[in-house]
């Protein structure tokens, strides 16, 4: 209740709202009494403070549908439902380029192609556990770890500034989604071209 009252006159954003009462994948059942009490309190405040409080409940579509189905009071209090589509493979690649640019990292053409293919795979799978946009950040973090290990194996003369700033194809993991048949396999390519500054 204190959190709701502090949000008075503004916006209360509840991410993964179904986690309050989620007992199964579809939102059925209960997690505990506290969760139900919290949701009941929120519903009452949405009515009592409707002139001074904006409440946004966010989460994955399937789980949010389950939450509404199990708690009919929510539907009568929510006037607008906005569904955001998953990012496409090309959009995920653009996000990756922005992240890499902010880190002042370069990637070779081959590395960029492998990353693009990974983005296409995760976009085609529509896997809610994949995180979609979060997937890109994880792939880059893993690539940076592999790059660090690769550079440690080089002699000092080859640890140039350009090498430190460049991600190679081998730095990006093979990527697959279990039980989908979607798999990114490493393949030999032509000689490595120069890095691309994003």
Backbone as a printed PyTorch tensor [residue, N CA C, xyz], in Angstrom:
tensor([[[  0.8260,  -1.2040,   0.0000],
         [  0.0000,   0.0000,   0.0000],
         [  0.8640,   1.2580,   0.0000]],

        [[  1.9750,   1.2170,   0.7490],
         [  2.8630,   2.3740,   0.8210],
         [  3.4420,   2.7060,  -0.5500]],

        [[  3.7840,   1.6690,  -1.3150],
         [  4.3270,   1.8830,  -2.6590],
         [  3.2870,   2.5510,  -3.5440]],

        [[  2.0540,   2.0940,  -3.4530],
         [  0.9720,   2.6570,  -4.2570],
         [  0.7370,   4.1150,  -3.8770]],

        [[  0.7420,   4.3950,  -2.5890],
         [  0.5060,   5.7630,  -2.1360],
         [  1.6110,   6.6980,  -2.5930]],

        [[  2.8630,   6.2050,  -2.6070],
         [  3.9760,   7.0470,  -3.0780],
         [  3.8380,   7.3660,  -4.5510]],

        [[  3.1800,   6.4600,  -5.2950],
         [  3.0030,   6.6800,  -6.7340],
         [  1.8480,   7.6300,  -7.0270]],

        [[  1.0800,   8.0020,  -5.9960],
         [ -0.0610,   8.8900,  -6.1850],
         [  0.3370,  10.1750,  -6.8830]],

        [[ -0.4740,  10.5910,  -7.8730],
         [ -0.1410,  11.7650,  -8.6590],
         [  0.8030,  11.4680,  -9.8020]],

        [[  1.1560,  10.1920,  -9.9680],
         [  2.0830,   9.8100, -11.0240],
         [  1.7200,   8.4680, -11.6300]],

        [[  2.7560,   7.6740, -11.9170],
         [  2.5840,   6.3930, -12.6020],
         [  3.1650,   5.2640, -11.7570]],

        [[  2.4130,   4.1800, -11.6430],
         [  2.9000,   2.9600, -10.9880],
         [  3.0630,   1.8980, -12.0710]],

        [[  4.2910,   1.4730, -12.2930],
         [  4.5860,   0.4710, -13.3160],
         [  4.8880,  -0.8580, -12.6350]],

        [[  4.1000,  -1.8780, -12.9600],
         [  4.2830,  -3.2080, -12.3670],
         [  4.6900,  -4.1730, -13.4760]],

        [[  5.9640,  -4.5200, -13.5230],
         [  6.4490,  -5.4340, -14.5530],
         [  6.1910,  -6.8750, -14.1120]],

        [[  5.8390,  -7.7300, -15.0720],
         [  5.5270,  -9.1290, -14.7960],
         [  4.5340,  -9.2260, -13.6310]],

        [[  3.4410,  -8.5020, -13.7920],
         [  2.4260,  -8.4070, -12.7350],
         [  1.8830,  -9.7630, -12.3220]],

        [[  1.8390, -10.7050, -13.2410],
         [  1.2960, -12.0370, -12.9610],
         [  2.1210, -12.7860, -11.9280]],

        [[  3.3610, -12.3360, -11.6950],
         [  4.2110, -13.0120, -10.7190],
         [  3.6360, -12.9130,  -9.3070]],

        [[  2.7630, -11.9270,  -9.0840],
         [  2.1470, -11.7840,  -7.7630],
         [  1.3240, -13.0030,  -7.3870]],

        [[  0.6300, -13.5720,  -8.3610],
         [ -0.2970, -14.6680,  -8.0640],
         [ -0.0610, -15.8830,  -8.9380]],

        [[  1.0440, -15.9030,  -9.6250],
         [  1.2810, -16.9710, -10.5900],
         [  1.5810, -18.2850,  -9.9030]],

        [[  0.7810, -19.3010, -10.2590],
         [  1.0140, -20.6290,  -9.7100],
         [  1.3650, -21.6200, -10.7970]],

        [[  1.1320, -21.2040, -12.0560],
         [  1.4570, -22.0560, -13.1890],
         [  1.7590, -21.1620, -14.3660]],

        [[  2.1610, -21.7700, -15.4680],
         [  2.5970, -21.0150, -16.6360],
         [  1.5050, -20.1200, -17.1970]],

        [[  0.2430, -20.4950, -17.0150],
         [ -0.8310, -19.6940, -17.5970],
         [ -1.4320, -18.7130, -16.5980]],

        [[ -0.8210, -18.6020, -15.4300],
         [ -1.2860, -17.6310, -14.4500],
         [ -2.3300, -18.1820, -13.5000]],

        [[ -2.7250, -19.4430, -13.6600],
         [ -3.7400, -20.0350, -12.7810],
         [ -3.1190, -20.3570, -11.4360]],

        [[ -3.9770, -20.5080, -10.4350],
         [ -3.4950, -20.8560,  -9.1150],
         [ -2.9860, -19.6530,  -8.3710]],

        [[ -2.3600, -19.8820,  -7.2460],
         [ -1.8620, -18.7670,  -6.4550],
         [ -0.4500, -19.0370,  -5.9950]],

        [[  0.2890, -17.9760,  -5.8630],
         [  1.6510, -18.1130,  -5.3790],
         [  1.6590, -18.1040,  -3.8580]],

        [[  0.9650, -17.1390,  -3.2910],
         [  0.7860, -17.1000,  -1.8520],
         [ -0.2920, -16.0740,  -1.5400]],

        [[ -0.7260, -16.0590,  -0.2950],
         [ -1.7890, -15.1360,   0.0940],
         [ -1.3470, -13.6910,  -0.0330]],

        [[ -0.0780, -13.4320,   0.2360],
         [  0.4190, -12.0640,   0.1620],
         [  0.2450, -11.5040,  -1.2470]],

        [[  0.5430, -12.3250,  -2.2380],
         [  0.4080, -11.8750,  -3.6250],
         [ -1.0230, -11.4980,  -3.9570]],

        [[ -1.9650, -12.3240,  -3.5250],
         [ -3.3790, -12.0310,  -3.7790],
         [ -3.8240, -10.7730,  -3.0350]],

        [[ -3.3440, -10.6200,  -1.8130],
         [ -3.6950,  -9.4270,  -1.0470],
         [ -3.1350,  -8.1770,  -1.7190]],

        [[ -1.9100,  -8.2780,  -2.2180],
         [ -1.2910,  -7.1410,  -2.9080],
         [ -2.0900,  -6.7750,  -4.1540]],

        [[ -2.5190,  -7.7960,  -4.8970],
         [ -3.2970,  -7.5410,  -6.1100],
         [ -4.6600,  -6.9410,  -5.7630]],

        [[ -5.2930,  -7.4610,  -4.7250],
         [ -6.5880,  -6.9160,  -4.3020],
         [ -6.4590,  -5.4580,  -3.8770]],

        [[ -5.3820,  -5.1610,  -3.1570],
         [ -5.1450,  -3.7730,  -2.7260],
         [ -4.9340,  -2.8680,  -3.9280]],

        [[ -4.1720,  -3.3660,  -4.8870],
         [ -3.9190,  -2.5870,  -6.0990],
         [ -5.2170,  -2.3070,  -6.8500]],

        [[ -6.0650,  -3.3260,  -6.9630],
         [ -7.3360,  -3.1500,  -7.6640],
         [ -8.2090,  -2.0810,  -6.9770]],

        [[ -8.2280,  -2.1120,  -5.6550],
         [ -9.0370,  -1.1380,  -4.9090],
         [ -8.4940,   0.2750,  -5.1130]],

        [[ -7.1580,   0.4060,  -5.0570],
         [ -6.5540,   1.7270,  -5.2310],
         [ -6.7350,   2.2550,  -6.6550]],

        [[ -6.7550,   1.3570,  -7.6220],
         [ -6.9900,   1.7880,  -9.0000],
         [ -8.3570,   2.4410,  -9.1240]],

        [[ -9.2960,   1.9670,  -8.3250],
         [-10.6410,   2.5350,  -8.3430],
         [-10.6930,   3.8150,  -7.5090]],

        [[-10.1470,   3.7490,  -6.2980],
         [-10.2090,   4.8930,  -5.3900],
         [ -9.3520,   6.0630,  -5.8550]],

        [[ -8.2430,   5.7680,  -6.5620],
         [ -7.3000,   6.8250,  -6.9670],
         [ -7.2930,   7.0330,  -8.4790]],

        [[ -8.3760,   6.7180,  -9.1140],
         [ -8.4020,   6.7340, -10.5770],
         [ -8.1350,   8.1120, -11.1630]],

        [[ -8.3650,   9.1780, -10.3970],
         [ -8.1220,  10.5280, -10.8880],
         [ -6.6850,  10.9900, -10.6720]],

        [[ -5.9360,  10.2370,  -9.8800],
         [ -4.5840,  10.7070,  -9.5350],
         [ -3.4900,   9.6620,  -9.7450]],

        [[ -3.8680,   8.4940, -10.2380],
         [ -2.8750,   7.4290, -10.3830],
         [ -3.0540,   6.6960, -11.7050]],

        [[ -1.9450,   6.5680, -12.4340],
         [ -1.9270,   5.7620, -13.6570],
         [ -1.2020,   4.4620, -13.3310]],

        [[ -1.8420,   3.3320, -13.5820],
         [ -1.2340,   2.0250, -13.3120],
         [ -0.9800,   1.3110, -14.6370]],

        [[  0.2440,   0.8590, -14.8110],
         [  0.6150,   0.0900, -16.0000],
         [  1.0320,  -1.3050, -15.5480]],

        [[  0.3150,  -2.3130, -16.0120],
         [  0.6630,  -3.7060, -15.7390],
         [  1.3110,  -4.2680, -16.9950]],

        [[  2.5050,  -4.7820, -16.8640],
         [  3.2410,  -5.2560, -18.0340],
         [  3.6470,  -6.7140, -17.8660]],

        [[  3.8540,  -7.3810, -19.0100],
         [  4.3020,  -8.7660, -18.9650],
         [  4.0660,  -9.4540, -20.2920]],

        [[  4.4350, -10.7240, -20.3530],
         [  4.2280, -11.5110, -21.5680],
         [  2.7380, -11.7390, -21.7930]],

        [[  2.3370, -11.7380, -23.0540],
         [  0.9210, -11.7850, -23.4210],
         [  0.1820, -12.9680, -22.8080]],

        [[  0.7370, -14.1680, -22.9560],
         [  0.0510, -15.3660, -22.4770],
         [ -0.1740, -15.3020, -20.9670]],

        [[  0.8620, -14.9180, -20.2370],
         [  0.7550, -14.8590, -18.7870],
         [ -0.1890, -13.7420, -18.3360]],

        [[ -0.1830, -12.6210, -19.0590],
         [ -1.0930, -11.5290, -18.7130],
         [ -2.5410, -11.9430, -18.9710]],

        [[ -2.7700, -12.6800, -20.0530],
         [ -4.1270, -13.1900, -20.3170],
         [ -4.5820, -14.1010, -19.1880]],

        [[ -3.6590, -14.9260, -18.6800],
         [ -3.9860, -15.8120, -17.5700],
         [ -4.3050, -15.0390, -16.3040]],

        [[ -3.5580, -13.9650, -16.0660],
         [ -3.8100, -13.1310, -14.8830],
         [ -5.2000, -12.5190, -14.9400]],

        [[ -5.5610, -11.9860, -16.1110],
         [ -6.8760, -11.3590, -16.2700],
         [ -7.9820, -12.3930, -16.1260]],

        [[ -7.7570, -13.5860, -16.6870],
         [ -8.7740, -14.6380, -16.6220],
         [ -9.0460, -15.0680, -15.1820]],

        [[ -7.9930, -15.0950, -14.3710],
         [ -8.1350, -15.5390, -12.9870],
         [ -8.5930, -14.4220, -12.0560]],

        [[ -8.4950, -13.1780, -12.5370],
         [ -8.8530, -12.0260, -11.7080],
         [ -9.6940, -11.0560, -12.5360]],

        [[-10.9790, -11.3540, -12.7060],
         [-11.8610, -10.5680, -13.5730],
         [-11.8930,  -9.0740, -13.2410]],

        [[-11.6130,  -8.7140, -11.9920],
         [-11.6400,  -7.3060, -11.6110],
         [-10.6280,  -6.4650, -12.3610]],

        [[ -9.5720,  -7.1090, -12.8330],
         [ -8.5430,  -6.3800, -13.5650],
         [ -9.0930,  -5.8530, -14.8820]],

        [[ -9.8060,  -6.7100, -15.6030],
         [-10.2930,  -6.3360, -16.9230],
         [-11.1940,  -5.1150, -16.8750]],

        [[-12.0380,  -5.0250, -15.8630],
         [-12.9650,  -3.9040, -15.7750],
         [-12.2590,  -2.5950, -15.4170]],

        [[-11.0090,  -2.6960, -14.9450],
         [-10.2760,  -1.4970, -14.5360],
         [ -9.2140,  -1.0770, -15.5500]],

        [[ -8.9460,  -1.9400, -16.5130],
         [ -7.9350,  -1.6330, -17.5250],
         [ -8.6400,  -1.1850, -18.8010]],

        [[ -8.4220,   0.0670, -19.1740],
         [ -9.1160,   0.6140, -20.3410],
         [ -8.3530,   0.4270, -21.6480]],

        [[ -7.0470,   0.2690, -21.5520],
         [ -6.2450,   0.1850, -22.7680],
         [ -5.2690,  -0.9850, -22.6660]],

        [[ -5.2130,  -1.7720, -23.7150],
         [ -4.2610,  -2.8830, -23.7990],
         [ -3.3940,  -2.6620, -25.0360]],

        [[ -2.0950,  -2.6300, -24.8350],
         [ -1.1540,  -2.4150, -25.9390],
         [ -0.2620,  -3.6500, -26.0500]],

        [[ -0.2290,  -4.2410, -27.2340],
         [  0.6090,  -5.4160, -27.4700],
         [  1.8230,  -5.0080, -28.3030]],

        [[  2.9910,  -5.2660, -27.7840],
         [  4.2280,  -4.9710, -28.4970],
         [  4.7420,  -6.2540, -29.1500]],

        [[  4.9370,  -6.2190, -30.4360],
         [  5.4550,  -7.3840, -31.1490],
         [  6.9380,  -7.5750, -30.8210]],

        [[  7.3930,  -8.8230, -30.9210],
         [  8.8150,  -9.0870, -30.7470],
         [  9.6100,  -8.3660, -31.8280]],

        [[ 10.8550,  -8.0530, -31.5030],
         [ 11.7280,  -7.4530, -32.5100],
         [ 12.0110,  -8.4650, -33.6170]],

        [[ 12.1460,  -7.9740, -34.8250],
         [ 12.5440,  -8.8290, -35.9430],
         [ 14.0520,  -9.0440, -35.8770]],

        [[ 14.5580,  -9.9570, -36.7020],
         [ 15.9940, -10.1960, -36.7400],
         [ 16.7760,  -8.9510, -37.1070]],

        [[ 16.2750,  -8.1900, -38.0900],
         [ 16.9540,  -6.9670, -38.5040],
         [ 16.9390,  -5.9170, -37.4010]],

        [[ 15.8150,  -5.8420, -36.6720],
         [ 15.7280,  -4.8810, -35.5690],
         [ 16.6740,  -5.2540, -34.4330]],

        [[ 16.7890,  -6.5490, -34.1660],
         [ 17.7230,  -6.9970, -33.1360],
         [ 19.1600,  -6.6450, -33.5230]],

        [[ 19.4690,  -6.7780, -34.8090],
         [ 20.8140,  -6.4320, -35.2670],
         [ 21.0770,  -4.9390, -35.0920]],

        [[ 20.0670,  -4.1240, -35.3550],
         [ 20.2330,  -2.6830, -35.1700],
         [ 20.4820,  -2.3560, -33.6970]],

        [[ 19.7870,  -3.0560, -32.8020],
         [ 20.0190,  -2.8730, -31.3710],
         [ 21.4540,  -3.2500, -31.0300]],

        [[ 21.9140,  -4.3660, -31.6000],
         [ 23.2890,  -4.8160, -31.3540],
         [ 24.2850,  -3.7650, -31.8260]],

        [[ 24.0440,  -3.1880, -32.9860],
         [ 24.9590,  -2.1680, -33.5090],
         [ 25.0200,  -0.9560, -32.5950]],

        [[ 23.8660,  -0.5700, -32.0570],
         [ 23.8420,   0.5660, -31.1330],
         [ 24.6290,   0.2490, -29.8560]],

        [[ 24.4510,  -0.9770, -29.3470],
         [ 25.1740,  -1.3730, -28.1370],
         [ 26.6790,  -1.4040, -28.3900]],

        [[ 27.0560,  -2.0050, -29.5070],
         [ 28.4790,  -2.1010, -29.8330],
         [ 29.0830,  -0.7190, -30.0440]],

        [[ 28.3250,   0.1570, -30.7050],
         [ 28.8150,   1.5110, -30.9310],
         [ 29.0230,   2.2600, -29.6270]],

        [[ 28.1080,   2.0700, -28.6790],
         [ 28.2350,   2.7510, -27.3830],
         [ 29.4430,   2.2440, -26.6070]],

        [[ 29.8800,   1.0120, -26.9220],
         [ 31.0530,   0.4400, -26.2620],
         [ 32.3370,   0.7080, -27.0480]],

        [[ 32.1910,   1.4150, -28.1730],
         [ 33.3170,   1.7010, -29.0670],
         [ 34.0000,   0.4230, -29.5380]],

        [[ 33.1640,  -0.5790, -29.8430],
         [ 33.6650,  -1.8500, -30.3490],
         [ 33.4060,  -1.9530, -31.8420]],

        [[ 34.3260,  -2.5960, -32.5330],
         [ 34.1730,  -2.8770, -33.9500],
         [ 33.9440,  -4.3720, -34.1270]],

        [[ 33.3380,  -4.7580, -35.2470],
         [ 33.1540,  -6.1740, -35.5670],
         [ 33.5520,  -6.4010, -37.0180]],

        [[ 34.0830,  -7.5670, -37.2720],
         [ 34.3990,  -7.9080, -38.6550],
         [ 33.1080,  -8.2110, -39.4050]],

        [[ 33.1720,  -8.2010, -40.7250],
         [ 31.9950,  -8.5280, -41.5310],
         [ 31.4740,  -9.9200, -41.1960]],

        [[ 32.3980, -10.8710, -41.0340],
         [ 31.9970, -12.2500, -40.7350],
         [ 31.3060, -12.3250, -39.3750]],

        [[ 31.8130, -11.5890, -38.4010],
         [ 31.1970, -11.5760, -37.0750],
         [ 29.8050, -10.9740, -37.1400]],

        [[ 29.6710,  -9.9190, -37.9400],
         [ 28.3720,  -9.2710, -38.0700],
         [ 27.3640, -10.2030, -38.7250]],

        [[ 27.8140, -10.9790, -39.7020],
         [ 26.9110, -11.9370, -40.3540],
         [ 26.4660, -13.0200, -39.3710]],

        [[ 27.3860, -13.4950, -38.5650],
         [ 27.0260, -14.5340, -37.5890],
         [ 26.0440, -13.9750, -36.5610]],

        [[ 26.3030, -12.7660, -36.0900],
         [ 25.4030, -12.1460, -35.1220],
         [ 24.0240, -11.9320, -35.7360]],

        [[ 23.9910, -11.5210, -37.0100],
         [ 22.7080, -11.3040, -37.6880],
         [ 21.9260, -12.6070, -37.7700]],

        [[ 22.6090, -13.6820, -38.0970],
         [ 21.9410, -14.9780, -38.1920],
         [ 21.3820, -15.3990, -36.8290]],

        [[ 22.1430, -15.1660, -35.7690],
         [ 21.6510, -15.4740, -34.4250],
         [ 20.3920, -14.6730, -34.1200]],

        [[ 20.3980, -13.4090, -34.5120],
         [ 19.2370, -12.5530, -34.2870],
         [ 18.0240, -13.0740, -35.0540]],

        [[ 18.2560, -13.5460, -36.2690],
         [ 17.1540, -14.0880, -37.0680],
         [ 16.5820, -15.3410, -36.4200]],

        [[ 17.4480, -16.1810, -35.8850],
         [ 17.0050, -17.4220, -35.2570],
         [ 16.1280, -17.1330, -34.0430]],

        [[ 16.5810, -16.2340, -33.1810],
         [ 15.8050, -15.9610, -31.9670],
         [ 14.4990, -15.2520, -32.3120]],

        [[ 14.4970, -14.4470, -33.3740],
         [ 13.2690, -13.7720, -33.7830],
         [ 12.2610, -14.7650, -34.3560]],

        [[ 12.7480, -15.7280, -35.1330],
         [ 11.8670, -16.7190, -35.7410],
         [ 11.2870, -17.6750, -34.7050]],

        [[ 12.0160, -17.9040, -33.6260],
         [ 11.5760, -18.8680, -32.6130],
         [ 10.4380, -18.3270, -31.7520]],

        [[ 10.3480, -17.0080, -31.6040],
         [  9.3290, -16.3940, -30.7370],
         [  9.3240, -17.0620, -29.3650]],

        [[ 10.5130, -17.2500, -28.8340],
         [ 10.6660, -17.9190, -27.5430],
         [ 10.5550, -16.8840, -26.4210]],

        [[  9.4880, -16.9290, -25.5990],
         [  9.3390, -15.9260, -24.5440],
         [ 10.4660, -15.9470, -23.5270]],

        [[ 11.1360, -17.0940, -23.3890],
         [ 12.2450, -17.1740, -22.4460],
         [ 13.5290, -16.6100, -23.0510]],

        [[ 13.5000, -16.3390, -24.3530],
         [ 14.6970, -15.8300, -25.0110],
         [ 14.9850, -14.3780, -24.6890]],

        [[ 13.9740, -13.6640, -24.2460],
         [ 14.1910, -12.2850, -23.8630],
         [ 14.2190, -11.3220, -25.0170]],

        [[ 14.2800, -11.8340, -26.2430],
         [ 14.2880, -11.0110, -27.4390],
         [ 15.3720,  -9.9430, -27.3640]],

        [[ 15.0300,  -8.7100, -27.0020],
         [ 16.0310,  -7.6520, -26.9400],
         [ 17.1630,  -7.9670, -25.9720]],

        [[ 16.8380,  -8.6110, -24.8610],
         [ 17.8540,  -8.9710, -23.8660],
         [ 18.8480,  -9.9890, -24.4420]],

        [[ 18.3790, -10.7770, -25.3880],
         [ 19.2420, -11.7720, -26.0250],
         [ 20.4740, -11.1080, -26.6430]],

        [[ 20.2650,  -9.9480, -27.2700],
         [ 21.3580,  -9.2500, -27.9330],
         [ 22.4430,  -8.8800, -26.9270]],

        [[ 22.0290,  -8.3010, -25.8110],
         [ 23.0030,  -7.9020, -24.7920],
         [ 23.7880,  -9.1120, -24.2990]],

        [[ 23.0910, -10.2330, -24.0810],
         [ 23.7730, -11.4350, -23.6050],
         [ 24.7840, -11.9490, -24.6170]],

        [[ 24.4190, -11.9010, -25.9100],
         [ 25.3400, -12.3620, -26.9450],
         [ 26.5970, -11.5030, -26.9920]],

        [[ 26.4180, -10.2060, -26.8380],
         [ 27.5720,  -9.3050, -26.8580],
         [ 28.4450,  -9.5270, -25.6280]],

        [[ 27.8220,  -9.7080, -24.4730],
         [ 28.5900,  -9.9730, -23.2470],
         [ 29.4160, -11.2480, -23.3920]],

        [[ 28.8000, -12.2970, -23.9640],
         [ 29.5240, -13.5490, -24.1690],
         [ 30.6680, -13.3700, -25.1620]],

        [[ 30.4130, -12.5920, -26.2040],
         [ 31.4460, -12.3460, -27.2160],
         [ 32.6340, -11.6050, -26.6070]],

        [[ 32.3660, -10.6720, -25.7320],
         [ 33.4490,  -9.9250, -25.1010],
         [ 34.2800, -10.8310, -24.1860]],

        [[ 33.6180, -11.7750, -23.5240],
         [ 34.3570, -12.7220, -22.6940],
         [ 35.2540, -13.6120, -23.5500]],

        [[ 34.6970, -14.0850, -24.6670],
         [ 35.4960, -14.9410, -25.5540],
         [ 36.6410, -14.1510, -26.1660]],

        [[ 36.3820, -12.8900, -26.4900],
         [ 37.4340, -12.0380, -27.0360],
         [ 38.5720, -11.8960, -26.0250]],

        [[ 38.2290, -11.6640, -24.7590],
         [ 39.2470, -11.5010, -23.7210],
         [ 40.1130, -12.7570, -23.5940]],

        [[ 39.4610, -13.9290, -23.6360],
         [ 40.2130, -15.1840, -23.5440],
         [ 41.1040, -15.3660, -24.7780]],

        [[ 40.5630, -15.0050, -25.9380],
         [ 41.3410, -15.1290, -27.1840],
         [ 42.5670, -14.2210, -27.1350]],

        [[ 42.3880, -12.9960, -26.6750],
         [ 43.4990, -12.0450, -26.6400],
         [ 44.5630, -12.4630, -25.6390]],

        [[ 44.1350, -13.1130, -24.5600],
         [ 45.1060, -13.5680, -23.5530],
         [ 46.0580, -14.6160, -24.1190]],

        [[ 45.5940, -15.3100, -25.1540],
         [ 46.4320, -16.3540, -25.7490],
         [ 47.4240, -15.7870, -26.7590]],

        [[ 47.2820, -14.5120, -27.0890],
         [ 48.1800, -13.8790, -28.0510],
         [ 49.4000, -13.2980, -27.3530]],

        [[ 50.4960, -13.1920, -28.0970],
         [ 51.6470, -12.5170, -27.5050],
         [ 51.3830, -11.0150, -27.4830]],

        [[ 52.1560, -10.3130, -26.6810],
         [ 51.9090,  -8.8990, -26.4350],
         [ 51.9130,  -8.0740, -27.7250]],

        [[ 52.7340,  -8.4450, -28.6620],
         [ 52.8510,  -7.6700, -29.9010],
         [ 51.5540,  -7.6470, -30.6970]],

        [[ 50.7180,  -8.6850, -30.5320],
         [ 49.4670,  -8.7760, -31.2900],
         [ 48.2720,  -8.2090, -30.5140]],

        [[ 48.4950,  -7.7730, -29.2870],
         [ 47.4100,  -7.1720, -28.5190],
         [ 47.3650,  -5.6760, -28.7810]],

        [[ 47.0650,  -5.3540, -30.0070],
         [ 47.0300,  -3.9540, -30.4300],
         [ 45.7230,  -3.2990, -29.9960]],

        [[ 45.6900,  -1.9830, -30.1330],
         [ 44.4670,  -1.2530, -29.8040],
         [ 43.3200,  -1.7270, -30.6840]],

        [[ 43.6180,  -1.9520, -31.9690],
         [ 42.5730,  -2.4140, -32.8830],
         [ 42.0700,  -3.7920, -32.4830]],

        [[ 42.9850,  -4.6820, -32.0730],
         [ 42.5890,  -6.0270, -31.6480],
         [ 41.7040,  -5.9600, -30.4050]],

        [[ 42.0250,  -5.0460, -29.4950],
         [ 41.2460,  -4.9090, -28.2730],
         [ 39.8420,  -4.3740, -28.5490]],

        [[ 39.6980,  -3.6540, -29.6550],
         [ 38.4130,  -3.0320, -29.9790],
         [ 37.5970,  -3.8280, -30.9860]],

        [[ 38.1280,  -4.9610, -31.4360],
         [ 37.4790,  -5.6990, -32.5230],
         [ 37.0040,  -7.0780, -32.0860]],

        [[ 35.7340,  -7.3700, -32.3720],
         [ 35.1750,  -8.6980, -32.1390],
         [ 35.2330,  -9.4880, -33.4360]],

        [[ 35.7590, -10.7010, -33.3360],
         [ 35.8890, -11.5710, -34.5010],
         [ 34.7230, -12.5620, -34.5470]],

        [[ 34.5910, -13.2310, -35.6830],
         [ 33.5200, -14.2200, -35.8450],
         [ 33.5790, -15.2800, -34.7550]],

        [[ 34.7870, -15.7230, -34.4260],
         [ 34.9350, -16.7940, -33.4380],
         [ 34.5180, -16.3590, -32.0290]],

        [[ 34.3930, -15.0650, -31.8210],
         [ 33.9880, -14.5720, -30.4980],
         [ 32.4920, -14.7630, -30.2570]],

        [[ 31.7400, -14.9120, -31.3290],
         [ 30.2980, -15.0970, -31.1880],
         [ 29.9680, -16.5850, -31.1720]],

        [[ 29.2540, -16.9850, -30.1450],
         [ 28.9320, -18.3890, -29.9270],
         [ 28.0400, -18.9420, -31.0240]],

        [[ 28.1820, -20.2770, -31.2340],
         [ 27.1270, -20.9640, -31.9600],
         [ 25.8580, -20.7460, -31.1560]],

        [[ 24.7630, -20.6360, -31.8230],
         [ 23.5320, -20.3780, -31.0860],
         [ 22.4570, -21.3250, -31.5420]],

        [[ 21.7580, -21.9400, -30.5740],
         [ 20.6330, -22.7960, -30.9180],
         [ 19.5610, -22.6750, -29.8430]],

        [[ 18.3510, -22.9940, -30.2160],
         [ 17.2350, -22.9880, -29.2740],
         [ 16.7760, -24.4260, -29.1040]],

        [[ 16.9240, -24.9830, -27.9030],
         [ 16.5580, -26.3850, -27.6800],
         [ 15.1300, -26.6920, -28.1050]],

        [[ 14.9430, -27.8850, -28.6690],
         [ 13.6180, -28.4050, -29.0290],
         [ 12.9450, -27.6400, -30.1720]],

        [[ 13.6980, -26.8240, -30.8990],
         [ 13.0900, -26.0980, -32.0200],
         [ 13.6840, -26.5050, -33.3560]],

        [[ 14.8590, -27.0920, -33.3300],
         [ 15.5200, -27.4210, -34.5760],
         [ 16.2400, -26.2290, -35.1840]],

        [[ 16.1280, -25.0670, -34.5500],
         [ 16.8140, -23.8810, -35.0500],
         [ 18.2280, -23.8700, -34.4950]],

        [[ 19.2100, -23.8040, -35.3930],
         [ 20.5990, -23.9460, -34.9700],
         [ 21.5000, -23.1350, -35.8720]],

        [[ 22.4120, -22.4250, -35.2680],
         [ 23.4050, -21.6700, -36.0260],
         [ 24.7070, -22.4490, -35.9930]],

        [[ 25.1540, -22.9200, -37.1320],
         [ 26.3750, -23.7090, -37.1750],
         [ 27.5190, -22.8540, -37.6840]],

        [[ 28.6840, -22.9960, -37.0830],
         [ 29.8320, -22.2480, -37.5730],
         [ 30.2450, -22.7830, -38.9340]],

        [[ 30.6280, -21.9300, -39.8190],
         [ 31.0840, -22.3960, -41.1270],
         [ 32.3040, -21.5910, -41.5490]],

        [[ 33.1780, -22.2680, -42.2360],
         [ 34.3960, -21.6030, -42.6880],
         [ 34.0360, -20.5460, -43.7230]],

        [[ 34.7050, -19.4330, -43.6580],
         [ 34.4290, -18.3480, -44.6070],
         [ 35.7120, -17.9210, -45.2740]],

        [[ 35.6240, -16.8900, -46.0740],
         [ 36.8330, -16.3690, -46.7410],
         [ 37.7430, -15.7030, -45.7310]],

        [[ 38.8560, -15.2500, -46.1820],
         [ 39.7860, -14.5690, -45.3000],
         [ 39.0900, -13.3960, -44.6290]],

        [[ 39.4640, -13.1520, -43.3940],
         [ 38.7700, -12.1280, -42.6200],
         [ 39.0150, -10.7470, -43.2050]],

        [[ 37.9360, -10.0140, -43.4930],
         [ 38.1130,  -8.6520, -43.9970],
         [ 38.4230,  -7.7130, -42.8340]],

        [[ 38.6440,  -6.4820, -43.1480],
         [ 38.9270,  -5.4940, -42.1130],
         [ 37.6860,  -5.2790, -41.2540]],

        [[ 37.8860,  -4.7630, -40.0330],
         [ 36.7510,  -4.5250, -39.1400],
         [ 35.8430,  -3.4160, -39.6280]],

        [[ 34.6140,  -3.4780, -39.1730],
         [ 33.6260,  -2.4750, -39.5370],
         [ 33.3340,  -1.6580, -38.2950]],

        [[ 33.5140,  -0.3460, -38.3790],
         [ 33.2130,   0.5200, -37.2480],
         [ 31.7400,   0.8640, -37.2950]],

        [[ 31.0270,   0.5630, -36.1980],
         [ 29.5920,   0.7860, -36.1630],
         [ 29.2790,   2.1670, -35.6280]]])
